[in-house]
Tab-separated table of C-alpha atoms in Angstrom:
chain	number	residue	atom	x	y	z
A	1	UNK	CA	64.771	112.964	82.772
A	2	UNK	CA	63.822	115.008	79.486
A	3	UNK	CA	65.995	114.172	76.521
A	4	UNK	CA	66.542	117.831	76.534
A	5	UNK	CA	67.503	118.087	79.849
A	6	UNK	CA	70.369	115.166	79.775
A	7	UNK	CA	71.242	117.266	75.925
A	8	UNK	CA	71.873	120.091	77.977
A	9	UNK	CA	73.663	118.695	81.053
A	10	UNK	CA	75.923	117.103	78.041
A	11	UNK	CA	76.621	120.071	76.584
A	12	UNK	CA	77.660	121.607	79.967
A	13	UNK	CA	79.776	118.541	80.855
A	14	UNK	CA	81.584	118.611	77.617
A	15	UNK	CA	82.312	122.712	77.704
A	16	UNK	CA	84.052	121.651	81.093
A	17	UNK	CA	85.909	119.002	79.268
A	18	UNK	CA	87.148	120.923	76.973
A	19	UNK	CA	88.114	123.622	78.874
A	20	UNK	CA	90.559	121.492	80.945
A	21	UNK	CA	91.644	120.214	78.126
A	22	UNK	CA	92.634	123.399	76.519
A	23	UNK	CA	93.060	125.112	79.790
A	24	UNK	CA	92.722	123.520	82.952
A	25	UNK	CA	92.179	126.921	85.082
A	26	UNK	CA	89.470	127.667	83.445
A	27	UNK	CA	87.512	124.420	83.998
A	28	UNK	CA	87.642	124.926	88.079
A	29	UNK	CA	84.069	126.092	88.473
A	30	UNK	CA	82.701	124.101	85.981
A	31	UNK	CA	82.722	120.550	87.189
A	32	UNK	CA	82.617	118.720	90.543
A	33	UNK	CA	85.935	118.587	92.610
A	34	UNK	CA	86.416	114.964	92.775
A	35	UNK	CA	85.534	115.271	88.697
A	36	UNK	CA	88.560	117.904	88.463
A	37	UNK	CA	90.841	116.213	91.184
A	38	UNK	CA	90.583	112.857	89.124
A	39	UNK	CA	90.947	114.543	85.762
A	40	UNK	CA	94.339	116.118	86.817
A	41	UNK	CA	95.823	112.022	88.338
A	42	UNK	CA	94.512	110.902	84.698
A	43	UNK	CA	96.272	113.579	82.677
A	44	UNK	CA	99.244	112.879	84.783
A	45	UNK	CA	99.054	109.174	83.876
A	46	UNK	CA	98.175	108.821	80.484
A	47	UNK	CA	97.012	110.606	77.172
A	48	UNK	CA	93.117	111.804	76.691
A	49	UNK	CA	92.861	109.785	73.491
A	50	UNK	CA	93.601	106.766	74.834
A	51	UNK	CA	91.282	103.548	72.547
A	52	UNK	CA	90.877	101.083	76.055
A	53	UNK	CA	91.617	99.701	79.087
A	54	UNK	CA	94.928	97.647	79.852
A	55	UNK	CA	94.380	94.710	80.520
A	56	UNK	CA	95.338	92.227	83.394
A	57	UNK	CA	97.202	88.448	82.898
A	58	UNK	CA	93.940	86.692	82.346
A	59	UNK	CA	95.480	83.605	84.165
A	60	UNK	CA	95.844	85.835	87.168
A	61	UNK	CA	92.279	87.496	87.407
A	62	UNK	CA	90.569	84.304	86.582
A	63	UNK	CA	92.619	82.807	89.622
A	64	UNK	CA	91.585	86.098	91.825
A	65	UNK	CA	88.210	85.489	91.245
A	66	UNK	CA	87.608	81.692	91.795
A	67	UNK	CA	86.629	80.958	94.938
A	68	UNK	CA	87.122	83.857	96.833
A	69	UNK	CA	84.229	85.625	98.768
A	70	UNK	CA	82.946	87.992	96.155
A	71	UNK	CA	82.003	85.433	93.356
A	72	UNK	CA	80.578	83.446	96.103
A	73	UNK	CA	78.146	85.882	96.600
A	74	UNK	CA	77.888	86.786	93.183
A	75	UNK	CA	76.511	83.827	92.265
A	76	UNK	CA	74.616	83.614	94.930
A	77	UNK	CA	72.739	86.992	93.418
A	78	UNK	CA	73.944	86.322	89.568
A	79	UNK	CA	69.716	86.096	88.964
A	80	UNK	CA	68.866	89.183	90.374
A	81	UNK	CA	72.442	91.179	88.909
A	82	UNK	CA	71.241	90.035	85.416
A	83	UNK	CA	67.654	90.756	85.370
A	84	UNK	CA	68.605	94.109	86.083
A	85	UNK	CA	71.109	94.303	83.542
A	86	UNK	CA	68.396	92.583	80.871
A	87	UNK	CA	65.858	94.868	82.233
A	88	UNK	CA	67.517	98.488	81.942
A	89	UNK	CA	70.403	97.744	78.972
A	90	UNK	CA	73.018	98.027	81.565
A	91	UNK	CA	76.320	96.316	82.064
A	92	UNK	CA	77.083	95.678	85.227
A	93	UNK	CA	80.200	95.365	86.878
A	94	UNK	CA	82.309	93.782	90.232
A	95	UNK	CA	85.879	94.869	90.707
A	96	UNK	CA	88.797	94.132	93.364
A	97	UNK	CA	89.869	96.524	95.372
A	98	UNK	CA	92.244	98.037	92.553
A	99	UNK	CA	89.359	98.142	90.399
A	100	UNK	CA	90.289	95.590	87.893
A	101	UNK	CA	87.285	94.197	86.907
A	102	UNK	CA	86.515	90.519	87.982
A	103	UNK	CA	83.231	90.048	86.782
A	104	UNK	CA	80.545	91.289	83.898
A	105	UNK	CA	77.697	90.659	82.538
A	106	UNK	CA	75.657	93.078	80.200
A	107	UNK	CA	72.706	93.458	78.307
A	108	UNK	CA	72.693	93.326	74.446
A	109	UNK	CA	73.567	96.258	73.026
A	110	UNK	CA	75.786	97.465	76.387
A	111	UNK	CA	77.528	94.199	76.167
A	112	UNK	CA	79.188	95.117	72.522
A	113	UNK	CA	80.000	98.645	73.736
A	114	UNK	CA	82.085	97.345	76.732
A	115	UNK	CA	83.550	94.519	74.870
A	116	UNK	CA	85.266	97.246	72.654
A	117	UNK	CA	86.974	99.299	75.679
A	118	UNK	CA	87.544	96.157	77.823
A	119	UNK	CA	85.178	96.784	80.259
A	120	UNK	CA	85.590	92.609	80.580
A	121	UNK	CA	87.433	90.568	83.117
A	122	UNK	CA	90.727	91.909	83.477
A	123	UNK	CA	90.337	95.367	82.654
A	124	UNK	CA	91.747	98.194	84.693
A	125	UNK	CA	89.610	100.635	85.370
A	126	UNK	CA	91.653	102.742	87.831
A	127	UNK	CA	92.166	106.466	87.315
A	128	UNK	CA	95.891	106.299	85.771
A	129	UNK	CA	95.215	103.565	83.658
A	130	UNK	CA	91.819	105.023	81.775
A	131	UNK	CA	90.666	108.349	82.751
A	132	UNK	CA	88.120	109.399	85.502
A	133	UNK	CA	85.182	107.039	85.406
A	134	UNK	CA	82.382	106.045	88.366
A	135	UNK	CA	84.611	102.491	89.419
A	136	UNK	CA	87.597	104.512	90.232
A	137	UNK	CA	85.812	107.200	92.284
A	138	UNK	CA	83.621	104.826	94.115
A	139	UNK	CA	86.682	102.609	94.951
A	140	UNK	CA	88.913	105.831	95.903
A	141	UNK	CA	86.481	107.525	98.158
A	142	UNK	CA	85.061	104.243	99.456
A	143	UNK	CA	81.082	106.019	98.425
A	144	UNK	CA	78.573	106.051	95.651
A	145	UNK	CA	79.780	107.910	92.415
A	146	UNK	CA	78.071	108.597	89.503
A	147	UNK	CA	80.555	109.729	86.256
A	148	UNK	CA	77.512	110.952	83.409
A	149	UNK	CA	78.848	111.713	79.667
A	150	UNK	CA	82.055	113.800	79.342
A	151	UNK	CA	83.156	113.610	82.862
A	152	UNK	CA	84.882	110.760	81.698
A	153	UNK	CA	88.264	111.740	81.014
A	154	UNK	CA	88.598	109.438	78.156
A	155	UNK	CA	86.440	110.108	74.706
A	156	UNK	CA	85.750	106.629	74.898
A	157	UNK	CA	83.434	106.649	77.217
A	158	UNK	CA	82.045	109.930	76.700
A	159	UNK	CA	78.544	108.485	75.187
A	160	UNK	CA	78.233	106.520	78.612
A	161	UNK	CA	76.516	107.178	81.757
A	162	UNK	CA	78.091	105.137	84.973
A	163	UNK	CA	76.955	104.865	88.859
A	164	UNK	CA	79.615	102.721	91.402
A	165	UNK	CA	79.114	102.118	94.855
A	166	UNK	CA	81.581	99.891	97.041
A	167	UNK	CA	81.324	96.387	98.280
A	168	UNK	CA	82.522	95.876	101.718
A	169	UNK	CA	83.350	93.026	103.966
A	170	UNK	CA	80.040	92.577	106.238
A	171	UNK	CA	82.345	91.179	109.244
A	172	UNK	CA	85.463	93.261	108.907
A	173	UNK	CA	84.645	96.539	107.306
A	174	UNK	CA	87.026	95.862	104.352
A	175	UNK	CA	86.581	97.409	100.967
A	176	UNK	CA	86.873	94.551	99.015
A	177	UNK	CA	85.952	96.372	95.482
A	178	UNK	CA	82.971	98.228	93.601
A	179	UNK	CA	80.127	97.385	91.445
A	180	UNK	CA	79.093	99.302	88.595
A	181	UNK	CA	76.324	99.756	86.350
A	182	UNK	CA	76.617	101.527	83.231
A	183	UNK	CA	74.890	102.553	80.212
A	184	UNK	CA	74.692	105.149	77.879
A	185	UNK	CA	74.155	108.552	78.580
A	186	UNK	CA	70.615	109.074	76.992
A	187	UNK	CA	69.432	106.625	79.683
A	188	UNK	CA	70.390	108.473	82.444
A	189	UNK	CA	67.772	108.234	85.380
A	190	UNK	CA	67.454	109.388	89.126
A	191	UNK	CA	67.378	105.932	90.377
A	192	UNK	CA	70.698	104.518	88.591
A	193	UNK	CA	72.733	105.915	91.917
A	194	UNK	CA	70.321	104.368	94.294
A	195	UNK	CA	69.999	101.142	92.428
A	196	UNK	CA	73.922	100.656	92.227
A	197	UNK	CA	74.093	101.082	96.099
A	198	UNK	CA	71.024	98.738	96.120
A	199	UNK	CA	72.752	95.839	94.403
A	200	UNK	CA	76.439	96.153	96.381
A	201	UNK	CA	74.282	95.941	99.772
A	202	UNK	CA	72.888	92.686	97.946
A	203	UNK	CA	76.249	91.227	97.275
A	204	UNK	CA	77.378	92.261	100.636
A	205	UNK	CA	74.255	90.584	102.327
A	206	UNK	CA	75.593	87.387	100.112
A	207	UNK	CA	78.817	87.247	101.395
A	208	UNK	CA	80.122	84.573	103.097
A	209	UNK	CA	80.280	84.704	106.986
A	210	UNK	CA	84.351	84.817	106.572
A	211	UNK	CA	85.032	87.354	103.437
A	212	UNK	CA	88.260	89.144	103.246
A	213	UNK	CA	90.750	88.174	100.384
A	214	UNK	CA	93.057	85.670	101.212
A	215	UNK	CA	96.359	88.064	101.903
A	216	UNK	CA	94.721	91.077	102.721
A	217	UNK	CA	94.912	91.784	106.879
A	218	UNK	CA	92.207	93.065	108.361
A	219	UNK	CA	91.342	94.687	111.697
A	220	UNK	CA	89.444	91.698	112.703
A	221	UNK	CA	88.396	88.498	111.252
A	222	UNK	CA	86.747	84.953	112.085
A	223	UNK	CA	88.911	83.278	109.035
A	224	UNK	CA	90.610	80.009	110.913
A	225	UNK	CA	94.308	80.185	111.277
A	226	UNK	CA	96.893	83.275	112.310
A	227	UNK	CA	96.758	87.148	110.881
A	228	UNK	CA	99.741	89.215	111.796
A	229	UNK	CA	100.388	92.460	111.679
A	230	UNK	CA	104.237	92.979	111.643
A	231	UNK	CA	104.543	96.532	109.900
A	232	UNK	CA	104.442	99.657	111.876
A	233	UNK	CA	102.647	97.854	115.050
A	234	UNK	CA	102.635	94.239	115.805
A	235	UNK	CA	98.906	92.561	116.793
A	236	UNK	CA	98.155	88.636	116.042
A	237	UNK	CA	94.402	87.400	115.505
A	238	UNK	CA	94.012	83.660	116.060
A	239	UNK	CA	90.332	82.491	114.442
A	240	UNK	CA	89.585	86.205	114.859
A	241	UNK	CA	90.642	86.552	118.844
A	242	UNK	CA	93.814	88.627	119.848
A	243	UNK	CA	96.695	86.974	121.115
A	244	UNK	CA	98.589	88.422	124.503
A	245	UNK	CA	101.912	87.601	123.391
A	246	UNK	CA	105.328	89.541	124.352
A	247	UNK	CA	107.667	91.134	121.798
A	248	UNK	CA	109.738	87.752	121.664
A	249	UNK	CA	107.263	86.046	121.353
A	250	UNK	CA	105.662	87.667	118.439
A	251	UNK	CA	109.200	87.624	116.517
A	252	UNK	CA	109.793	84.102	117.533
A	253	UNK	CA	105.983	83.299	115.781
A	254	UNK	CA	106.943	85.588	112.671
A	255	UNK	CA	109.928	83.830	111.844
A	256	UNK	CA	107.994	80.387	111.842
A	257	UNK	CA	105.322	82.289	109.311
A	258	UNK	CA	108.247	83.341	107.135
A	259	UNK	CA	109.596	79.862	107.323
A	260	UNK	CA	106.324	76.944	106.537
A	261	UNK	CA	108.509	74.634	106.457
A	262	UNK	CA	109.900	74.410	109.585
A	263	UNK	CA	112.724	75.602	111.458
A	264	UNK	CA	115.171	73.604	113.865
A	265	UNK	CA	116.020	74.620	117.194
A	266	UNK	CA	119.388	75.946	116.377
A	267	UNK	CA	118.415	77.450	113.253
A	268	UNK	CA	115.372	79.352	115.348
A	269	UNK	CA	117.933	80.568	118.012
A	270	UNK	CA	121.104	81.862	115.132
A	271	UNK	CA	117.391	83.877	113.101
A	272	UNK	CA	115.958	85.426	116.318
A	273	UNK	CA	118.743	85.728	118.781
A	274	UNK	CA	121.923	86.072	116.686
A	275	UNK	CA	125.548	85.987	118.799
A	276	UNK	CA	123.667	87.251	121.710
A	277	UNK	CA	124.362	84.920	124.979
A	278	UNK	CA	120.371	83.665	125.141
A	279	UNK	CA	120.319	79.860	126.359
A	280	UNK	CA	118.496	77.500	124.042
A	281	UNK	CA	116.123	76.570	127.194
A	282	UNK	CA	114.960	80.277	127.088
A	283	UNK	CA	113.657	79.965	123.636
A	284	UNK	CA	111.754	76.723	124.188
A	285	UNK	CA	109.942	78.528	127.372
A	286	UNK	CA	108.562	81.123	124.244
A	287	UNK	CA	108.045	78.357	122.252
A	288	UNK	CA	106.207	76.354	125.061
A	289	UNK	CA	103.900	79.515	125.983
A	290	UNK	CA	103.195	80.115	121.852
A	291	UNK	CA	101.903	76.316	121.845
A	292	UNK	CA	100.230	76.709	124.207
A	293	UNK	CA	98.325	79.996	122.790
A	294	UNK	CA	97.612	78.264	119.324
A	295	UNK	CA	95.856	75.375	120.673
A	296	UNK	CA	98.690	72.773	120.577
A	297	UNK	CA	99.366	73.949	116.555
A	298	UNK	CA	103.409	74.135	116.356
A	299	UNK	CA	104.690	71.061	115.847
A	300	UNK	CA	108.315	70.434	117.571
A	301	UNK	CA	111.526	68.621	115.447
A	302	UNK	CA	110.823	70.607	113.463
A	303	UNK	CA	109.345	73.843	115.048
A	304	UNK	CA	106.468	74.722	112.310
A	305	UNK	CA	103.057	76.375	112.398
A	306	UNK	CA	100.092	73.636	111.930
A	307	UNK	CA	97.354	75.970	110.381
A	308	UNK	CA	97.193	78.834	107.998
A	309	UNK	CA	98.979	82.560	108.430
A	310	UNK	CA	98.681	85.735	106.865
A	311	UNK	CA	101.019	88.508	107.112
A	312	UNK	CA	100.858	92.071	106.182
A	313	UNK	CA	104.928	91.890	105.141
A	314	UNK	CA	103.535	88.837	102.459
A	315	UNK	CA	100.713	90.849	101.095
A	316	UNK	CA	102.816	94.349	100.740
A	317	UNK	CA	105.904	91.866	99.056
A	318	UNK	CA	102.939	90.202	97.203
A	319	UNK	CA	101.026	93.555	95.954
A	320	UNK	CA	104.941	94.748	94.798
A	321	UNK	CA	105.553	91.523	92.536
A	322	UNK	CA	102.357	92.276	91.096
A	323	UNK	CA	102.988	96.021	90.019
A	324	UNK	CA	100.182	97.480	92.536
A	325	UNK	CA	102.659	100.287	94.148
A	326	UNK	CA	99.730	102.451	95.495
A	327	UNK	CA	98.142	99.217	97.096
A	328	UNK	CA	101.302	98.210	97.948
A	329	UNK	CA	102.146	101.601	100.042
A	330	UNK	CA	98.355	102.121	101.084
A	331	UNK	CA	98.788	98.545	103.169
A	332	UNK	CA	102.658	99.348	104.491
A	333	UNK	CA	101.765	100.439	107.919
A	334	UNK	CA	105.687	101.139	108.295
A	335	UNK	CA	108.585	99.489	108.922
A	336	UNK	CA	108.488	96.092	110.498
A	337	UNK	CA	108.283	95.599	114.051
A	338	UNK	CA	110.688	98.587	114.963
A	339	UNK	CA	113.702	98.359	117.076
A	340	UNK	CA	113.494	94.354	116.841
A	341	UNK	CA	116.816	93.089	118.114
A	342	UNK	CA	116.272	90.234	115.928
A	343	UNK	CA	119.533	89.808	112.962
A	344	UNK	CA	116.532	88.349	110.567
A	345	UNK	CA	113.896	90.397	111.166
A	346	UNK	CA	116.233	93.371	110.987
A	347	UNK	CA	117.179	91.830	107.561
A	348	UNK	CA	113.550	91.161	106.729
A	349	UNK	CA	112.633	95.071	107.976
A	350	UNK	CA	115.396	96.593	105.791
A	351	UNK	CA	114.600	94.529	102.882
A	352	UNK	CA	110.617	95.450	102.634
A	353	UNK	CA	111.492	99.226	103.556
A	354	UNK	CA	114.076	99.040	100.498
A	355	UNK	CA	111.089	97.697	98.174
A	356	UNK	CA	108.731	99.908	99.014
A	357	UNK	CA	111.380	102.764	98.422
A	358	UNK	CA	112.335	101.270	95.604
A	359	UNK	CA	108.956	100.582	93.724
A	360	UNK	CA	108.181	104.371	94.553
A	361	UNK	CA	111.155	105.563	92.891
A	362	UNK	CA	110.837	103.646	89.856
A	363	UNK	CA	106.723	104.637	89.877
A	364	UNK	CA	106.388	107.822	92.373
A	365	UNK	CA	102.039	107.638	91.885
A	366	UNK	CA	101.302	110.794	93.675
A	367	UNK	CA	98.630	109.801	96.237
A	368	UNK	CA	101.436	106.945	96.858
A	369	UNK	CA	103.897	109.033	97.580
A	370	UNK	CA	101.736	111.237	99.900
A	371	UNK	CA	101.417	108.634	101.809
A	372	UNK	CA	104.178	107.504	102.014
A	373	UNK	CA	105.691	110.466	103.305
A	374	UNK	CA	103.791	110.161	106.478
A	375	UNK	CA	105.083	107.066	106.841
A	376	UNK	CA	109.124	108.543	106.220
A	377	UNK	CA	108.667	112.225	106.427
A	378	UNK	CA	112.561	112.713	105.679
A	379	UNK	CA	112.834	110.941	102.820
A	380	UNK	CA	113.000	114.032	100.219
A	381	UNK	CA	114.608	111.498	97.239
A	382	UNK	CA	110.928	110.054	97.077
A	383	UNK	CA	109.324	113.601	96.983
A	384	UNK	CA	111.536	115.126	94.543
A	385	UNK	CA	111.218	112.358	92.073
A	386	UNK	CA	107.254	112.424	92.084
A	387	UNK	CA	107.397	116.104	91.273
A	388	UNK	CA	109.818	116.066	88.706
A	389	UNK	CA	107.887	113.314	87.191
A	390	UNK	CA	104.485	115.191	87.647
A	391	UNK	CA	106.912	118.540	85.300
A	392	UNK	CA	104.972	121.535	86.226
A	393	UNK	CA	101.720	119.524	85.800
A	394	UNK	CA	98.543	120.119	87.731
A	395	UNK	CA	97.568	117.306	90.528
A	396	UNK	CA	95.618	117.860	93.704
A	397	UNK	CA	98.775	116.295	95.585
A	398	UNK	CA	101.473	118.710	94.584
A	399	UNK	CA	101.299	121.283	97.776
A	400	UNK	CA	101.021	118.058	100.250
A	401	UNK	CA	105.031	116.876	98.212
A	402	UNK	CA	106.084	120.618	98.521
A	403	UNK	CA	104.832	120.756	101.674
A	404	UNK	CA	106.542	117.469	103.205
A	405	UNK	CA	109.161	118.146	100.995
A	406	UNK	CA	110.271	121.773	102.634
A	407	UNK	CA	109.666	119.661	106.716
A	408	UNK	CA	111.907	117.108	104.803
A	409	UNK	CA	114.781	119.267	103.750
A	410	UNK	CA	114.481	121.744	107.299
């Protein structure tokens, strides 16, 4: 493109700017919707001027990113990811799926320029924690973006040109993060959006056969050991094949998960069955059909599971330690195998419900909040909080609260 051209299309996209800055109404048919949507969560969140990105315990990312799927396949492409970063003056980019950024490697002079804004492992390059950029919107709408000049909500980044397109599981589906290339804004070209979706198909191609995160449940997966899904329906995947099992049995198997290191007999019967007049003999006929299911893998004297299991109630508790409340409420499917007669599980249920609750009140994010009201559509505490917090402000998510809020309080 013309110098003159990209002068002008910078011009335009910093009149926009500035008109939502001054006056948000007035920037409406100036810039793309997704551009205005994710300008509203980031002047919800934090202040235009902000100077960088927040950064992530190092200790934390660098453990993230060692030996999981994504820098397998990273490396297995690092050659062709740096050429192209070398050849065009990029920096290029791979995030997790809360688009923190995992990996980077730039060229010369786009290697200083992100170093100053920590666009470097462990920055956060969501929405809410620096302004509308291309990682955020790729990650968020799961498709290509492209964020050119001043459509960046942060001045920071207003002299840079970025295109983002996801990286998904190959087997499962999963959207496991983004990658990004970015530049500045003079060096815009027609290709950049193409090329980004060109390199995430080459990390996905890369991937090991087996490539979710560890923690994170999918639909379906070949990883060895057990998945279960415990919150708002119950399914269990062993080595990537569903398991028949009956409602005992799947709380009798979700107690051992919560419980590695074993459980006796008694202490099995008093967690799933309570006071209730069940003989012992009836639990070790569930017990003897569960065996049987995993291949021989529960050991007995103890009762404990042989092999490795992920749960959807660990990664949601997991996600909550670690401050990620949207994630958190994004994988909640709902509360934890309903009506279980179960005294622990009941415990267990009420306990995750009360965090998720919890985390919302003390951080009601929007989008969270939205969805978690389908999850609890009379639960108007959650709603009023989030507005109050959002004060009159503009977000795209406001008529969805009033909305549930008015089916909440009817």
């Amino acid at each position: 493109m013309a110098r003159s051209e990209l002068q002008g299309r910078r011009v335009e996209a910093m009149r926009a700017w500035t008109a939502f800055v001054e006056d948000g109404d007035e920037a409406e048919p100036l810039v793309r919707p997704e551009i205005l949507s994710s300008w509203a969560r980031s002047e919800a969140a934090i202040s235009h001027d902000v100077t960088h990105a927040p950064l992530a315990d190092e200790g934390e990312t660098a453990a993230l990113w060692r030996g999981s799927p994504l820098q397998t396949a990273v490396q297995r492409v690092e050659a062709e990811l740096r050429r192209t970063a070398e050849d065009g003056d990029l920096v290029i980019a791979v995030t997790d799926a809360q688009t923190r950024i995992l990996w980077t490697y730039g060229g010369r002079v786009m290697r200083r320029k992100a170093e100053t804004v920590n666009f470097v492992a462990g920055g956060r390059w969501d929405d809410q924690s620096v302004g509308t950029n291309a990682l955020d919107l790729a990650n968020r709408l799961d498709r290509p973006a492209m964020v050119f000049s001043a459509e960046h909500y942060a001045p920071i980044v207003h002299n840079w040109v970025c295109w983002a397109a996801p990286v998904h599981d190959p087997v499962t589906g999963a959207q496991l993060g983004v990658l990004d290339l970015s530049t500045t804004w003079d060096r815009t070209h027609p290709i950049g959006l193409a090329t980004a979706r060109v390199m995430a198909a080459l990390i996905e191609t890369a991937m090991p056969h087996s490539a979710h995160h560890p923690g994170v449940v999918a639909d379906e997966t070949n990883d060895p050991g057990l998945v279960m899904t415990l919150l708002g329906t119950a399914e269990t995947r062993l080595d990537g094949q569903r398991l028949l099992l009956n409602r005992r049995q799947t709380e009798v198997l979700a107690l051992l998960a919560m419980h590695p290191e074993g459980l006796s007999l008694e202490q099995l019967h008093a967690l799933v069955y309570g006071d209730q007049a069940v003989t012992f003999s009836t639990l070790k006929a569930e017990v003897s059909h569960l065996r049987s299911a995993l291949g021989g893998q529960l050991s007995s004297r103890p009762y404990r599971l042989m092999m490795p299991v992920i749960t959807d109630v660990e990664h949601v508790l997991g996600l909550l330690r670690r401050g990620h409340v949207r994630a958190a409420v994004e994988a909640y499917g709902g509360d934890l195998l309903p009506g279980t007669n179960s005294p622990a599980l009941g415990e267990l249920a009420e306990y995750v419900a009360v965090a998720v609750r919890e985390a919302l009140l003390a951080d009601p994010e929007p989008d969270a909040v939205v969805r978690y009201s389908e999850l609890a559509p009379y639960d108007a505490e959650v709603i009023e909080v989030c507005l109050a917090s959002l004060a009159g402000r503009r977000h795209p998510a406001v008529p969805l609260l009033k909305g549930r809020l008015a089916v909440a309080r009817s």
